[in-house]
Short mmCIF file of C-alpha atoms in Angstrom, two decimals:
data_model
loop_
_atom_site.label_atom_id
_atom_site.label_comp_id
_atom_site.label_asym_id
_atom_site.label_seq_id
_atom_site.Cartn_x
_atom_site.Cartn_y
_atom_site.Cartn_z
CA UNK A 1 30.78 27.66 -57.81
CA UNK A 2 30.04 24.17 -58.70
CA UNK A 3 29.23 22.97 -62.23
CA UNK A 4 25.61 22.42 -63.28
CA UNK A 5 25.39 18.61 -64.65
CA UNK A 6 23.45 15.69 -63.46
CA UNK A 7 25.69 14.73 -60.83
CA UNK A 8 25.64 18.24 -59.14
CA UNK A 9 25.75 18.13 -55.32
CA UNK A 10 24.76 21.51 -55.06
CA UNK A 11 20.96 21.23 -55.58
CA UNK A 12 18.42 20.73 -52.85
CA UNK A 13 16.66 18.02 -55.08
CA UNK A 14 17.50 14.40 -54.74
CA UNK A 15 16.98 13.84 -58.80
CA UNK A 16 15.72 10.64 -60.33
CA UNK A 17 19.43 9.98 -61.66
CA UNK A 18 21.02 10.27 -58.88
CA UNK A 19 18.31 8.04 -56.90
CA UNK A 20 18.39 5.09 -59.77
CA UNK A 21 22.33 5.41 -59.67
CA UNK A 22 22.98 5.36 -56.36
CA UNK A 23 20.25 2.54 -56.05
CA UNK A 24 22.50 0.38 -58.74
CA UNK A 25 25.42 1.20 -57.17
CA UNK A 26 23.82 -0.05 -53.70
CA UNK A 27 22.05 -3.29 -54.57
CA UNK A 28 18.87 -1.82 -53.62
CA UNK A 29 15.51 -0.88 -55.17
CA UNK A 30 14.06 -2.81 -58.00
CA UNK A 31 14.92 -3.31 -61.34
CA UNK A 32 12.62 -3.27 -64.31
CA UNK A 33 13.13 -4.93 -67.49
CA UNK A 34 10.62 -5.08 -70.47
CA UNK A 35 10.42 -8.38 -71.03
CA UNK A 36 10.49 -9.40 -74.63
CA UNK A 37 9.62 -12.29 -77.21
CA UNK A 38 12.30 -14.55 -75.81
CA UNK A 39 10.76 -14.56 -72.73
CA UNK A 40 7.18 -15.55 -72.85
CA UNK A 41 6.43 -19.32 -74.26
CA UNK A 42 5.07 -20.00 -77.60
CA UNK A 43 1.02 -20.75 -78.01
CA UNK A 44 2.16 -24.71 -78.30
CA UNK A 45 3.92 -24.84 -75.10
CA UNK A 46 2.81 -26.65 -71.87
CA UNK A 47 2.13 -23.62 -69.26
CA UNK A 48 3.70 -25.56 -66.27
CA UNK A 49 7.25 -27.14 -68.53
CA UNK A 50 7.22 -24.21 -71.20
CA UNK A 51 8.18 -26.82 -73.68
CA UNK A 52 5.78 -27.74 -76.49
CA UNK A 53 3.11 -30.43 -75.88
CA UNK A 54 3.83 -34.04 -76.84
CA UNK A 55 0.14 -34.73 -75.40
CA UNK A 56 -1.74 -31.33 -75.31
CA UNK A 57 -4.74 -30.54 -73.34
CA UNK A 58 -6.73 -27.71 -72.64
CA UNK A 59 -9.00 -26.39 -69.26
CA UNK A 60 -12.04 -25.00 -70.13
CA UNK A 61 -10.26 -21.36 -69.17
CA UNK A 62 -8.06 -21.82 -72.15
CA UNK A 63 -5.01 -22.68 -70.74
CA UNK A 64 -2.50 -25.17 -72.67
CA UNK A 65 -1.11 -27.99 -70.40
CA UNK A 66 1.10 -30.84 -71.24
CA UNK A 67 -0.74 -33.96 -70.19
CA UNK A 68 1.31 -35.76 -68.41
CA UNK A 69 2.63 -32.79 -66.97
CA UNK A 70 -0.68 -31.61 -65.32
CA UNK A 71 -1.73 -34.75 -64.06
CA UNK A 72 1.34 -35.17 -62.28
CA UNK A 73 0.66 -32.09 -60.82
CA UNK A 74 -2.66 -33.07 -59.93
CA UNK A 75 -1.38 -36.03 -58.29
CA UNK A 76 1.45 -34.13 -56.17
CA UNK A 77 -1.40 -32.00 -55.18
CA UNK A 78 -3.39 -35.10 -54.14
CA UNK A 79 -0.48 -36.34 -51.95
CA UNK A 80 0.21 -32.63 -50.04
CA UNK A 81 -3.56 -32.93 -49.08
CA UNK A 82 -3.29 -36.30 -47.94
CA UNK A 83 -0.21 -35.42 -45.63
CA UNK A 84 -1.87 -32.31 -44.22
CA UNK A 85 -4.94 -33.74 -43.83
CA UNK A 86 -3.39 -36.30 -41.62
CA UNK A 87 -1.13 -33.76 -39.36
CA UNK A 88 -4.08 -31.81 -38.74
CA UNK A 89 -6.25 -35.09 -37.62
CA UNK A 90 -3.11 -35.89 -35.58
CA UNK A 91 -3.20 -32.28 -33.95
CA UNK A 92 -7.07 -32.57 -33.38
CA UNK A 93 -6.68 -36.03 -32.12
CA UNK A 94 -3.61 -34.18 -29.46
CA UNK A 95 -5.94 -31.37 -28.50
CA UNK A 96 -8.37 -34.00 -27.70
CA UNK A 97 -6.74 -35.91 -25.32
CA UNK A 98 -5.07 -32.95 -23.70
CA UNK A 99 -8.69 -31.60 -22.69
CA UNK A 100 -9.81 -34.70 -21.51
CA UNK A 101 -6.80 -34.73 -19.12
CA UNK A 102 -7.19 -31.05 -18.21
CA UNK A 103 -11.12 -32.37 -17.30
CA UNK A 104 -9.68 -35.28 -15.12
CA UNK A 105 -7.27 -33.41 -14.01
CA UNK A 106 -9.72 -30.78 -12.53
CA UNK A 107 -12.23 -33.51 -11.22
CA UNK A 108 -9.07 -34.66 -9.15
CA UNK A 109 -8.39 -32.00 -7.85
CA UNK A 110 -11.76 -31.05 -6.73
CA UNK A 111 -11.84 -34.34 -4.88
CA UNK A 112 -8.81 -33.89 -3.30
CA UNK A 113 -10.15 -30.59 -1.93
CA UNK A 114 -13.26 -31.85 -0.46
CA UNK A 115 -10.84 -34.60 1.31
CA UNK A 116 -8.49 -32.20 2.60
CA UNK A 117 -11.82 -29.87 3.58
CA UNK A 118 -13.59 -33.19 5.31
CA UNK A 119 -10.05 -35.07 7.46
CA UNK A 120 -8.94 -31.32 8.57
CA UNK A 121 -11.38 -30.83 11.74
CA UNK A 122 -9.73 -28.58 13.74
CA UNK A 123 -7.62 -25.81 12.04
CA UNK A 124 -4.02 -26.08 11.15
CA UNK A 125 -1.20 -26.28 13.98
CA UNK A 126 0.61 -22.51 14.64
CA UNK A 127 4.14 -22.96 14.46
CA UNK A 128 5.52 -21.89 17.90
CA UNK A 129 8.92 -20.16 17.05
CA UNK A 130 7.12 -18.30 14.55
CA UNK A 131 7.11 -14.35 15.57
CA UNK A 132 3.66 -13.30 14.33
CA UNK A 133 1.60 -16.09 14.01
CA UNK A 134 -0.96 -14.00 11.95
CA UNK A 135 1.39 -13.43 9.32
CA UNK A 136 0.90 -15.13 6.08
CA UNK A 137 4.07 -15.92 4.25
CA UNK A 138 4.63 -14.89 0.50
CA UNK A 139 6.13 -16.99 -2.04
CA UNK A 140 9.30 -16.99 -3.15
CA UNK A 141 10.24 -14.75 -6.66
CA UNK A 142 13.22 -16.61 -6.95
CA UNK A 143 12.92 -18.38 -10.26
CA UNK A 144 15.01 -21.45 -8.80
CA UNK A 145 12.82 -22.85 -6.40
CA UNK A 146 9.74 -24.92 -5.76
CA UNK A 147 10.83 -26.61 -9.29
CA UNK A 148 10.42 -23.42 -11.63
CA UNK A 149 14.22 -24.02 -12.43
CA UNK A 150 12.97 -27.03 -14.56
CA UNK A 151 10.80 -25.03 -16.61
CA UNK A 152 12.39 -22.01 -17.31
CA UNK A 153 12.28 -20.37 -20.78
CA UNK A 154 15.39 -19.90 -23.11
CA UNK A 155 16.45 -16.83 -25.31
CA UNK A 156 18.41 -18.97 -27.45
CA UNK A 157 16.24 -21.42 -29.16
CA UNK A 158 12.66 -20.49 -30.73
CA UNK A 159 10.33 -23.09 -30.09
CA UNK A 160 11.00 -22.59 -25.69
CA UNK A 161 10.82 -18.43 -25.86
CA UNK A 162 8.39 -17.09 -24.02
CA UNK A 163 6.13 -15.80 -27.18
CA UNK A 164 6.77 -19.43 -28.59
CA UNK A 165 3.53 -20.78 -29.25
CA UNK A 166 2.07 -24.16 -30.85
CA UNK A 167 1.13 -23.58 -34.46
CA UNK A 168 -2.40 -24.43 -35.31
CA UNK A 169 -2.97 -26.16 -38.40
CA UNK A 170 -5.96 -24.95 -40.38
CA UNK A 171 -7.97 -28.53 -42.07
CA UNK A 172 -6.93 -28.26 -45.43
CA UNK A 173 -8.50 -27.56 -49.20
CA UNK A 174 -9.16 -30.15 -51.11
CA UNK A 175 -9.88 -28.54 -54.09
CA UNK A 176 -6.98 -28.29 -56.40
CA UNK A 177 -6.81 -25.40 -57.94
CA UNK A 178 -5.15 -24.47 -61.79
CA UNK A 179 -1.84 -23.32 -61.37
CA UNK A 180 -2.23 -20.41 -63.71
CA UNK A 181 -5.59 -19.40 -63.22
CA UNK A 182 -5.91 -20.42 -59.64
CA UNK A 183 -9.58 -21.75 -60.60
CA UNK A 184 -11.02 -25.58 -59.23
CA UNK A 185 -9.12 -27.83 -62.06
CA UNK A 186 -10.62 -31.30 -62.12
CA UNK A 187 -8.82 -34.32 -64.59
CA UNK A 188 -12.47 -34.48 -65.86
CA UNK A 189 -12.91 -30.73 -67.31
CA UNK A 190 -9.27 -31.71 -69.44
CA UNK A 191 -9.61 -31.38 -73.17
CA UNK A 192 -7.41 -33.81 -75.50
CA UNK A 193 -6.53 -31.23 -78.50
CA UNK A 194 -5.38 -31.94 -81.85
CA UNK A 195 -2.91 -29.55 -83.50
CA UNK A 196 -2.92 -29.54 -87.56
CA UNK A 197 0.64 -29.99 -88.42
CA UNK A 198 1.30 -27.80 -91.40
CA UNK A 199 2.19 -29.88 -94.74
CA UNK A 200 4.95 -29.27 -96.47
CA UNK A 201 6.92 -31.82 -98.66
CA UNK A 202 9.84 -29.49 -98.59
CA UNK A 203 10.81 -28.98 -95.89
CA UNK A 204 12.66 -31.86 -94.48
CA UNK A 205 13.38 -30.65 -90.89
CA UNK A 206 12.19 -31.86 -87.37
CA UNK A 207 8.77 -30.57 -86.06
CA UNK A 208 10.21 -28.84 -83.42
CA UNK A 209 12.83 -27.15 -85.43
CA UNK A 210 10.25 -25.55 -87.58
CA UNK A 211 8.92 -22.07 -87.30
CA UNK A 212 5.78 -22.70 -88.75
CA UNK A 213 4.40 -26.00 -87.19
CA UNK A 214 0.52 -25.77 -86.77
CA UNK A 215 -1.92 -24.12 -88.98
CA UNK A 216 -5.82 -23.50 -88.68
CA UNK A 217 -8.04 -26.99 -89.27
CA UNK A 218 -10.01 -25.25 -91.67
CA UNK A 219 -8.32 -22.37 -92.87
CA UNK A 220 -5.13 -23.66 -93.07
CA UNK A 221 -3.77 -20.46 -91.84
CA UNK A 222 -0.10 -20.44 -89.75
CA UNK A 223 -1.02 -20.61 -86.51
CA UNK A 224 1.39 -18.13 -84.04
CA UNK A 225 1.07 -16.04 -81.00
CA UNK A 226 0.12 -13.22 -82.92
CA UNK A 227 -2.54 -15.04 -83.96
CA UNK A 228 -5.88 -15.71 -81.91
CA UNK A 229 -6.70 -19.20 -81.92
CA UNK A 230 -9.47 -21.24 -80.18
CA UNK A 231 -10.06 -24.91 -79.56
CA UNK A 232 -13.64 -26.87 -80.19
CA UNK A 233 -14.26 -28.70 -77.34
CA UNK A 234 -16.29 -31.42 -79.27
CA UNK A 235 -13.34 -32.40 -80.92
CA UNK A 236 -10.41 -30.51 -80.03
CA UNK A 237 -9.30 -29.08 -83.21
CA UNK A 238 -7.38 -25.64 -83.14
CA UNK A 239 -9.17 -22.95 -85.53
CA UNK A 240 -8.39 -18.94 -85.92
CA UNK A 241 -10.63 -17.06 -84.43
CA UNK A 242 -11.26 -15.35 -87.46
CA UNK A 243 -12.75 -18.64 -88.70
CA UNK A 244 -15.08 -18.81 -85.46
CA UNK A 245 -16.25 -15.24 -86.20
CA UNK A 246 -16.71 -15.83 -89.79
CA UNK A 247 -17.45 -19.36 -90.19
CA UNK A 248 -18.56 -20.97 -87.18
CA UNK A 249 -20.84 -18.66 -85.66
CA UNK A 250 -22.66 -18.19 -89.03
CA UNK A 251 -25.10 -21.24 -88.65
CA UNK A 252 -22.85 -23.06 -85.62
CA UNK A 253 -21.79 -26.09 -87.37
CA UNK A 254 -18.90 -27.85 -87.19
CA UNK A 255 -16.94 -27.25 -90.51
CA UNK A 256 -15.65 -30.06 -90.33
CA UNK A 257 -18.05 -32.65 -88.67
CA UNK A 258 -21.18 -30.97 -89.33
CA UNK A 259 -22.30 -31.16 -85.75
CA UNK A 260 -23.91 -29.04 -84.16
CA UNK A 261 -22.20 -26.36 -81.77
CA UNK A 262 -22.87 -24.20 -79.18
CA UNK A 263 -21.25 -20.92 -77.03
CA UNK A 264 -19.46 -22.78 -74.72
CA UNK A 265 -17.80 -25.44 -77.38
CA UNK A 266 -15.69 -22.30 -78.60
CA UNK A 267 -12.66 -22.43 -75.81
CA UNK A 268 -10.80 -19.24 -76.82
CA UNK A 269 -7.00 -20.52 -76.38
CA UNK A 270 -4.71 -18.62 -74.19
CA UNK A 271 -1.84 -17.39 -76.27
CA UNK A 272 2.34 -17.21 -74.07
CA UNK A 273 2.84 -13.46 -76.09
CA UNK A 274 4.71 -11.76 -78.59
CA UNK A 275 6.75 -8.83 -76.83
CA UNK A 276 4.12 -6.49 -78.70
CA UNK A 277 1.59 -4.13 -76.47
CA UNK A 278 -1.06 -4.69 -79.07
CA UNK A 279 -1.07 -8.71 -78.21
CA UNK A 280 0.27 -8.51 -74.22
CA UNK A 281 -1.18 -6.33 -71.34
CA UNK A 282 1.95 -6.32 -69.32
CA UNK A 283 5.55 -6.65 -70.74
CA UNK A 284 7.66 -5.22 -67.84
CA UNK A 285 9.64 -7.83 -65.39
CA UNK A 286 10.48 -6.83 -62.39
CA UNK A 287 13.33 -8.11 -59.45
CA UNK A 288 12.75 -7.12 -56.32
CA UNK A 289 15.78 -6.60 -54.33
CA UNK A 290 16.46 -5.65 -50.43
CA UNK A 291 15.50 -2.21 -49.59
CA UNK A 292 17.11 -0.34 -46.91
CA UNK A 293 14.58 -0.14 -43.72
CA UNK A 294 14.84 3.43 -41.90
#
């Protein structure tokens, strides 16, 4: 009798430890890791370098972009569109010509009928050593005459197989699109924002070395990504959003100003994460690796 434990080969069920250990063992399957605070960028850092900002801007989605970072993306972006834009006006301008020399290739070869039709008067001479003049002969299957030998297809490389088609190139978007939130980005809708560097004559070390850097512009609160923050698009200061709920939207003045303010100048800021479910939605990673095909 075999011995009941989880590795027991006895049982007609293929068990969920036995699956996830064989699947380790194999290199298949995917892995899932929760992905903690060490993972997900700070609410400082660029979204596209996931280093903090030396010039931070914002879109008006909320995401936090390095400036020079997301220009230069917006220029490489620029370029791509350029480049396809002028291999697809090079295909159109192929696919051009190639129908206008199907169309005189077909006028040809009309006229050349109606030639042949017009000089041939009487019909065409019967060959006399030829056993049954009536019969019509059929052309040749062999794939090495009347010149099909030059145009065979090969096996071997891709673009002369038989299913080998040209690729037709689609005109291209010129929109440029956010990298993280896959919305139209323009260098217009950019936001300069000011962080409030917190003030302490104490402590002597280097801003980036700090733990607490930033605090609120009007509370003064320590700004982290367990707290909610939001940016005022009139000037680009970073506030709680405590102090928008219990401040700001009181009479919708600037605190600090005292301009006026609307909706739409609160730009709720989107924060990297702190490895907690109460702050993140999804904190699970996964690697996807080869799975066996039946």
């Amino acid at each position: 009798m075999t011995r009941h434990a989880r590795n027991c080969t006895a049982g007609a069920v293929y068990t969920y430890h036995e699956k996830k250990k064989d699947a380790q063992a194999s290199g298949y399957g995917t892995n899932t890791q929760r992905v903690g605070k060490d993972s997900i960028k700070d609410f400082d850092c660029c979204s596209l370098t996931l280093q903090p900002c030396r010039n931070p801007v914002v879109t008006k989605d909320g995401y936090l972009f390095d400036k020079e970072a997301i220009l230069e993306y917006i220029i490489t972006k620029k370029n791509e569109y350029s480049r396809k834009l002028k291999e697809f006006e090079k295909q159109k301008r192929k696919e051009e010509t190639e129908l206008a020399e199907l169309a005189a290739a077909e006028e040809r070869s009309k006229l050349n009928n109606f030639l042949k039709t017009e000089k041939n008067i009487v019909s065409a001479p019967i060959k006399a050593f030829k056993s049954d003049p009536l019969k019509v002969e059929k052309p040749s299957v062999s794939n090495m005459t009347e010149g099909r030998d030059k145009h065979l297809p090969s096996f071997w490389i891709p673009s002369k197989t038989p299913e080998a088609k040209d690729k037709s190139l689609k005109k291209p978007d010129k929109t440029i699109y956010c990298p993280v939130s896959g919305k139209p980005l323009k260098p217009k809708d950019l936001i300069d924002v000011k962080f409030t560097q917190v003030k302490d004559p104490d402590d002597k070390k280097a801003l980036i070395v700090k733990e607490n850097r930033y605090m609120c512009a009007v509370t003064h609160d320590i700004l982290s990504n367990s707290v909610p923050c939001a940016v005022i698009r009139t000037t680009g200061d970073i506030v709680t959003m405590e102090c928008v709920e219990k401040i700001i939207k009181k009479d919708w003045i600037h605190p600090l100003t005292g301009e006026k303010l609307k909706e739409e100048d609160v730009i709720p800021l989107q924060r990297g994460g702190t490895g907690y479910s109460t702050t993140n939605n999804n904190l699970e990673g996964k690697h996807e690796r080869p799975v066996l095909q039946a």
